Coordinates of N, CA and C in Angstrom, one line a residue:
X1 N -119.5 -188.1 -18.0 CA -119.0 -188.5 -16.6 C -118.4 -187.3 -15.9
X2 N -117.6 -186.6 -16.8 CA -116.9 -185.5 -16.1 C -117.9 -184.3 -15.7
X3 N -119.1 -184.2 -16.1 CA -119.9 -183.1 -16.3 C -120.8 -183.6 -14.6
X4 N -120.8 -185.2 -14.3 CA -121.5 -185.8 -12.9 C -120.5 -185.4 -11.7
X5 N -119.6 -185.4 -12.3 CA -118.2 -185.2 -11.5 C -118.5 -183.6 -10.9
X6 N -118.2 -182.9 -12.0 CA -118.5 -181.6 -11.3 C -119.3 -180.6 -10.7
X7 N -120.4 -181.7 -10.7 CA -121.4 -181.5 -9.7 C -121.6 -181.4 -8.6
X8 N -120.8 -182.7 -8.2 CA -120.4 -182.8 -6.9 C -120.2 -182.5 -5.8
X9 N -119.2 -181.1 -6.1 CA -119.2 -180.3 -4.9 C -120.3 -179.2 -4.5
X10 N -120.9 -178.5 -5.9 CA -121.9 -177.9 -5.6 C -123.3 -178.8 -5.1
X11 N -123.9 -179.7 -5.6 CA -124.7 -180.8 -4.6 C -124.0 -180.7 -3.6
X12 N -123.2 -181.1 -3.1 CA -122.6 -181.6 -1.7 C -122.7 -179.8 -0.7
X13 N -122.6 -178.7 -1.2 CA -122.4 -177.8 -1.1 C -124.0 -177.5 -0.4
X14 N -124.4 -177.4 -1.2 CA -126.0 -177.2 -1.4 C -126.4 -177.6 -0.2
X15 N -126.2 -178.7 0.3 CA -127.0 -179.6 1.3 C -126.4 -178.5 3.2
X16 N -125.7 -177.6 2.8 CA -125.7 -176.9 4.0 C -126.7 -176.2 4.8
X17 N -127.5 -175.7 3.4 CA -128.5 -175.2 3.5 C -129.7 -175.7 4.5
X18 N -129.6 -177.2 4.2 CA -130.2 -177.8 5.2 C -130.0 -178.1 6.7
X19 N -128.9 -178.6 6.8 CA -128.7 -178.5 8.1 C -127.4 -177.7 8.5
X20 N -127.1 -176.5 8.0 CA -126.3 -176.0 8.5 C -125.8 -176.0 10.2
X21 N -124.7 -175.9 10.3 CA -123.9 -176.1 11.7 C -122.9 -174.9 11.6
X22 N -122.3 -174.4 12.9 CA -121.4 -173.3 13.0 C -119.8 -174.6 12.7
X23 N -118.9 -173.8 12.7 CA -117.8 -174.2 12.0 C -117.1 -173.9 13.0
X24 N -115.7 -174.6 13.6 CA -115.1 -174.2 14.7 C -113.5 -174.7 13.3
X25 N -112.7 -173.7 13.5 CA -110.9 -174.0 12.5 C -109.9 -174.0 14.0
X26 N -108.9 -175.0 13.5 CA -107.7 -174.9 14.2 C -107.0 -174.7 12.9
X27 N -106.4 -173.8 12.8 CA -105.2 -173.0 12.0 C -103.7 -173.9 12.3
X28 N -103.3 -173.8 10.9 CA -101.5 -174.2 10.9 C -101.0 -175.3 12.1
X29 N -101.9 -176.3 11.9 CA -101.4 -177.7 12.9 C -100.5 -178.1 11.4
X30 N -99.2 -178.8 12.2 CA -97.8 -179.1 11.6 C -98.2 -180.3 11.3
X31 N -98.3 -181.0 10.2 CA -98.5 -182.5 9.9 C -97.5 -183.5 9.3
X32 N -96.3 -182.0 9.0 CA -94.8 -183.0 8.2 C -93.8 -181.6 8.3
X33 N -93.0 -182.5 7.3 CA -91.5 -181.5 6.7 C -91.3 -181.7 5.3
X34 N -90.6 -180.5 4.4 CA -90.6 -180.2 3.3 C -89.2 -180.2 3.6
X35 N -88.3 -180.8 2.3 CA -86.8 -180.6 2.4 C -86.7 -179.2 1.2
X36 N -86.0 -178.6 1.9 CA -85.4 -177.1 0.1 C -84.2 -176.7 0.4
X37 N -83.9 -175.9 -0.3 CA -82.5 -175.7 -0.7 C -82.5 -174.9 0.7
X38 N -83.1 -174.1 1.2 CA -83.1 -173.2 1.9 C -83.0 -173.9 3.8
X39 N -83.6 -175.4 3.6 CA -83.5 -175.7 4.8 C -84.9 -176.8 5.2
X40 N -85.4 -177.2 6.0 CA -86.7 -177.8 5.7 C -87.8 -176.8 5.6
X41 N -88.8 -176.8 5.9 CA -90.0 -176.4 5.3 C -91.3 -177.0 6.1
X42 N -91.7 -176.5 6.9 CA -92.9 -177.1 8.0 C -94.2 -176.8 7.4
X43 N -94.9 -178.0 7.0 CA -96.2 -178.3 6.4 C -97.2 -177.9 7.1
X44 N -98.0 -177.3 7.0 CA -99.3 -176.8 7.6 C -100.7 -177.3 7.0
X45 N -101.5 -177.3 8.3 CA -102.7 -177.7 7.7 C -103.9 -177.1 8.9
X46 N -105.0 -176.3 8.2 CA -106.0 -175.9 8.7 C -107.3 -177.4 8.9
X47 N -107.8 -177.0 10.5 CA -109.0 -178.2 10.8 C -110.0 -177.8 10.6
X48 N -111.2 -178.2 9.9 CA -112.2 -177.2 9.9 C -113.3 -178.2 10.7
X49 N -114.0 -178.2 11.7 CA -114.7 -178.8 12.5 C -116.5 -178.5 12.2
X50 N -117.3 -179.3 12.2 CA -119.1 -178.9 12.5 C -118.6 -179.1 13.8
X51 N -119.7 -177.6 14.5 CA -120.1 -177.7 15.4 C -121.1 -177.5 15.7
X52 N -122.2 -177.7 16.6 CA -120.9 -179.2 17.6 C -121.1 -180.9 16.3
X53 N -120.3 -181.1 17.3 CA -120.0 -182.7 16.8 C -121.2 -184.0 16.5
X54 N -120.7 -184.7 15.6 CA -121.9 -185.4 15.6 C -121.2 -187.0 16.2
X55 N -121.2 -188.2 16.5 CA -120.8 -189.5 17.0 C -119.7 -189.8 15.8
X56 N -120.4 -190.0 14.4 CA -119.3 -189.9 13.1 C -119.6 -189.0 12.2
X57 N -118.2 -188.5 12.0 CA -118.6 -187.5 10.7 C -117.8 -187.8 9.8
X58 N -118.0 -187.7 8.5 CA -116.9 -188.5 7.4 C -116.1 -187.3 7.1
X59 N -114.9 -187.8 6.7 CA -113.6 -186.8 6.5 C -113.1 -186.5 4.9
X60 N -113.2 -184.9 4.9 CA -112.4 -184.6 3.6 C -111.0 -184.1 3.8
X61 N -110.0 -184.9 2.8 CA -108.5 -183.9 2.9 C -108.6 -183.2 1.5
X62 N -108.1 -181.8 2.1 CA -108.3 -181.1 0.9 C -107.1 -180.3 0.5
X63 N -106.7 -180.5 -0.9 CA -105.3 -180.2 -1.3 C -105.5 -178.5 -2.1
X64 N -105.3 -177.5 -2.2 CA -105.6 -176.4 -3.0 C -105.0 -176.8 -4.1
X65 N -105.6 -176.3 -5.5 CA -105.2 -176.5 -6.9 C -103.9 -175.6 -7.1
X66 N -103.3 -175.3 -8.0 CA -102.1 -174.9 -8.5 C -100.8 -175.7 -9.4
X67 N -101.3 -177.1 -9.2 CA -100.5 -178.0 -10.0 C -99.3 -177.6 -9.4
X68 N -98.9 -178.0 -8.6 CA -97.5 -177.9 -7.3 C -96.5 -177.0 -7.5
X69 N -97.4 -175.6 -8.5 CA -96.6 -174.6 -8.8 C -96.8 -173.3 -8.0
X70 N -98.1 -173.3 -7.8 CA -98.8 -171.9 -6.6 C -99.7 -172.0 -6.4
X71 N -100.5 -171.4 -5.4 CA -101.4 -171.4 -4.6 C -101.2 -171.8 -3.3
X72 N -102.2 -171.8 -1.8 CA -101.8 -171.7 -1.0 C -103.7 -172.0 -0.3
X73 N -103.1 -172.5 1.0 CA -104.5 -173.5 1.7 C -105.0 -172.1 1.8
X74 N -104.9 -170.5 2.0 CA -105.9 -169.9 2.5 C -106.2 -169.1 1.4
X75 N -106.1 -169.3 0.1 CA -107.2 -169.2 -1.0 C -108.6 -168.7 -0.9
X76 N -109.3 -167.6 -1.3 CA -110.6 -168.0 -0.6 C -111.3 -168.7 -1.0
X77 N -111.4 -169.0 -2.3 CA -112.3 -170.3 -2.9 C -112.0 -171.5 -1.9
X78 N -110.6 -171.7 -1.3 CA -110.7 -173.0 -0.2 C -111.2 -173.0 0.5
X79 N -111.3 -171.9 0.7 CA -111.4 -171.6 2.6 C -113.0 -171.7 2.8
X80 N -113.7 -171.0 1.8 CA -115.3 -171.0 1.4 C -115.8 -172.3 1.4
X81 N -114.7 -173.2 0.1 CA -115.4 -174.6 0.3 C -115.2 -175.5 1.5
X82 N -113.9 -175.2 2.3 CA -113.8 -176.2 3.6 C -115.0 -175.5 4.5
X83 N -115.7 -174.5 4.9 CA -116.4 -174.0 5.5 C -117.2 -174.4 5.3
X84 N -117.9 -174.5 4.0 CA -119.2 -175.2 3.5 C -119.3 -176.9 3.9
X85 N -118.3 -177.5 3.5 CA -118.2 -179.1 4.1 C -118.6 -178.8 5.3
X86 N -117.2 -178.4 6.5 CA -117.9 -178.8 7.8 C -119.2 -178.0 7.9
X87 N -119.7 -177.4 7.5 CA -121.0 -176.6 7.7 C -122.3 -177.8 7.6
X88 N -121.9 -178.7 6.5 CA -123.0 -180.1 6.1 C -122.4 -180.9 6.8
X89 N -121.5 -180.7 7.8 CA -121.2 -182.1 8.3 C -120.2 -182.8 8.2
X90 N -119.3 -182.5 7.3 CA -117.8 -183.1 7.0 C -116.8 -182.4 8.1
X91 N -115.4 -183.1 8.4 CA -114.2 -182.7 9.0 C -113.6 -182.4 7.9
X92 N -112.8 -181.1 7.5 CA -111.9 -181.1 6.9 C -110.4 -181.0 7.2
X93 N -109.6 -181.1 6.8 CA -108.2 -181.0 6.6 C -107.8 -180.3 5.3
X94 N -107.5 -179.0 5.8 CA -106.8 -178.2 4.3 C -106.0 -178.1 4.4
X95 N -104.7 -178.6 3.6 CA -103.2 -178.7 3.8 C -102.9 -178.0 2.4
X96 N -101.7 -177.1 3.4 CA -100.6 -176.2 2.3 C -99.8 -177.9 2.1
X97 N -98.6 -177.2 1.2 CA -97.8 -178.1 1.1 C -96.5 -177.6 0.0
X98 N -95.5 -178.3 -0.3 CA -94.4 -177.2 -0.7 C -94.5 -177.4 -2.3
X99 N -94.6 -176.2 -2.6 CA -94.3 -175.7 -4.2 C -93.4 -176.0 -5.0
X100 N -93.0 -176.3 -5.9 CA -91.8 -176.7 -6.9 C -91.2 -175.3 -7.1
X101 N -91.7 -174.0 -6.6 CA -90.7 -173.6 -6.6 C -89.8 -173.0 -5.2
X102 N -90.4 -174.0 -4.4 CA -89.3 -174.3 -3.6 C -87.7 -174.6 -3.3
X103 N -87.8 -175.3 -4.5 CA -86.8 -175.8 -5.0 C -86.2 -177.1 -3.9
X104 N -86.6 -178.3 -4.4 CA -86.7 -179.4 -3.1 C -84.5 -179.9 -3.2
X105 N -84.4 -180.5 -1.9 CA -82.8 -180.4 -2.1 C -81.9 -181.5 -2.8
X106 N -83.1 -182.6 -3.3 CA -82.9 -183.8 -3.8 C -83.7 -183.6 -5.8
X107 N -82.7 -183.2 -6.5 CA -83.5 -182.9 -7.7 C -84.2 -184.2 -8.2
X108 N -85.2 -183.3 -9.4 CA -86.4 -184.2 -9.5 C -85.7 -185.4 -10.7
X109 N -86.4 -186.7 -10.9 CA -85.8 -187.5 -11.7 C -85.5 -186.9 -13.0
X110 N -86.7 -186.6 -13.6 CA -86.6 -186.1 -14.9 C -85.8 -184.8 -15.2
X111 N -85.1 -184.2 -14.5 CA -84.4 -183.2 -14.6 C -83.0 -183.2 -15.6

């Protein structure tokens, strides 16, 4: 199952090839707030668009990996794959989002 799973993006990837489309990004649109010791924390998120547009296009949100320890939406492996989505056709939404070592101002339960 897991081996179908990881296919997925490369199939999905693949299919750009066919109908490729130019890609239009809106950069760092604000979508929330992060609380930290430091103060809040303004959440960002890149839009990645096909263009031009089609009537509907189905939507991906996409979180960067790092297990909520590091990394960052402009990664280039992200940035490559949100490009490639809207490129086949998808909207993306690549969202940063705050790190645990932020240090959030409400500690964590298990702490």
């Amino acid at each position: 199952m897991y081996k179908l799973l990881a296919l997925v993006p490369i199939l999905l990837c693949g299919c750009s090839q066919l109908n490729a489309r130019d890609v239009r990004v809106i950069s760092n649109l604000a979508y929330g707030k992060g609380e930290t010791a430091n103060g809040d924390l303004v959440l960002l998120a890149d839009l990645y668009l096909p263009d031009p547009p089609s009537d509907a296009m189905p939507a991906v949100v996409l979180f960067h990996g790092g297990g909520w320890w590091l990394g960052d939406k402009s990664v280039p492996s992200v940035i490559s794959f949100a490009n490639e989505m809207a490129a086949s056709g998808f909207v993306v939404l690549n969202c940063g989002y705050r790190l645990h070592n932020d240090e959030p101002m409400v500690p964590d339960i298990d702490r």
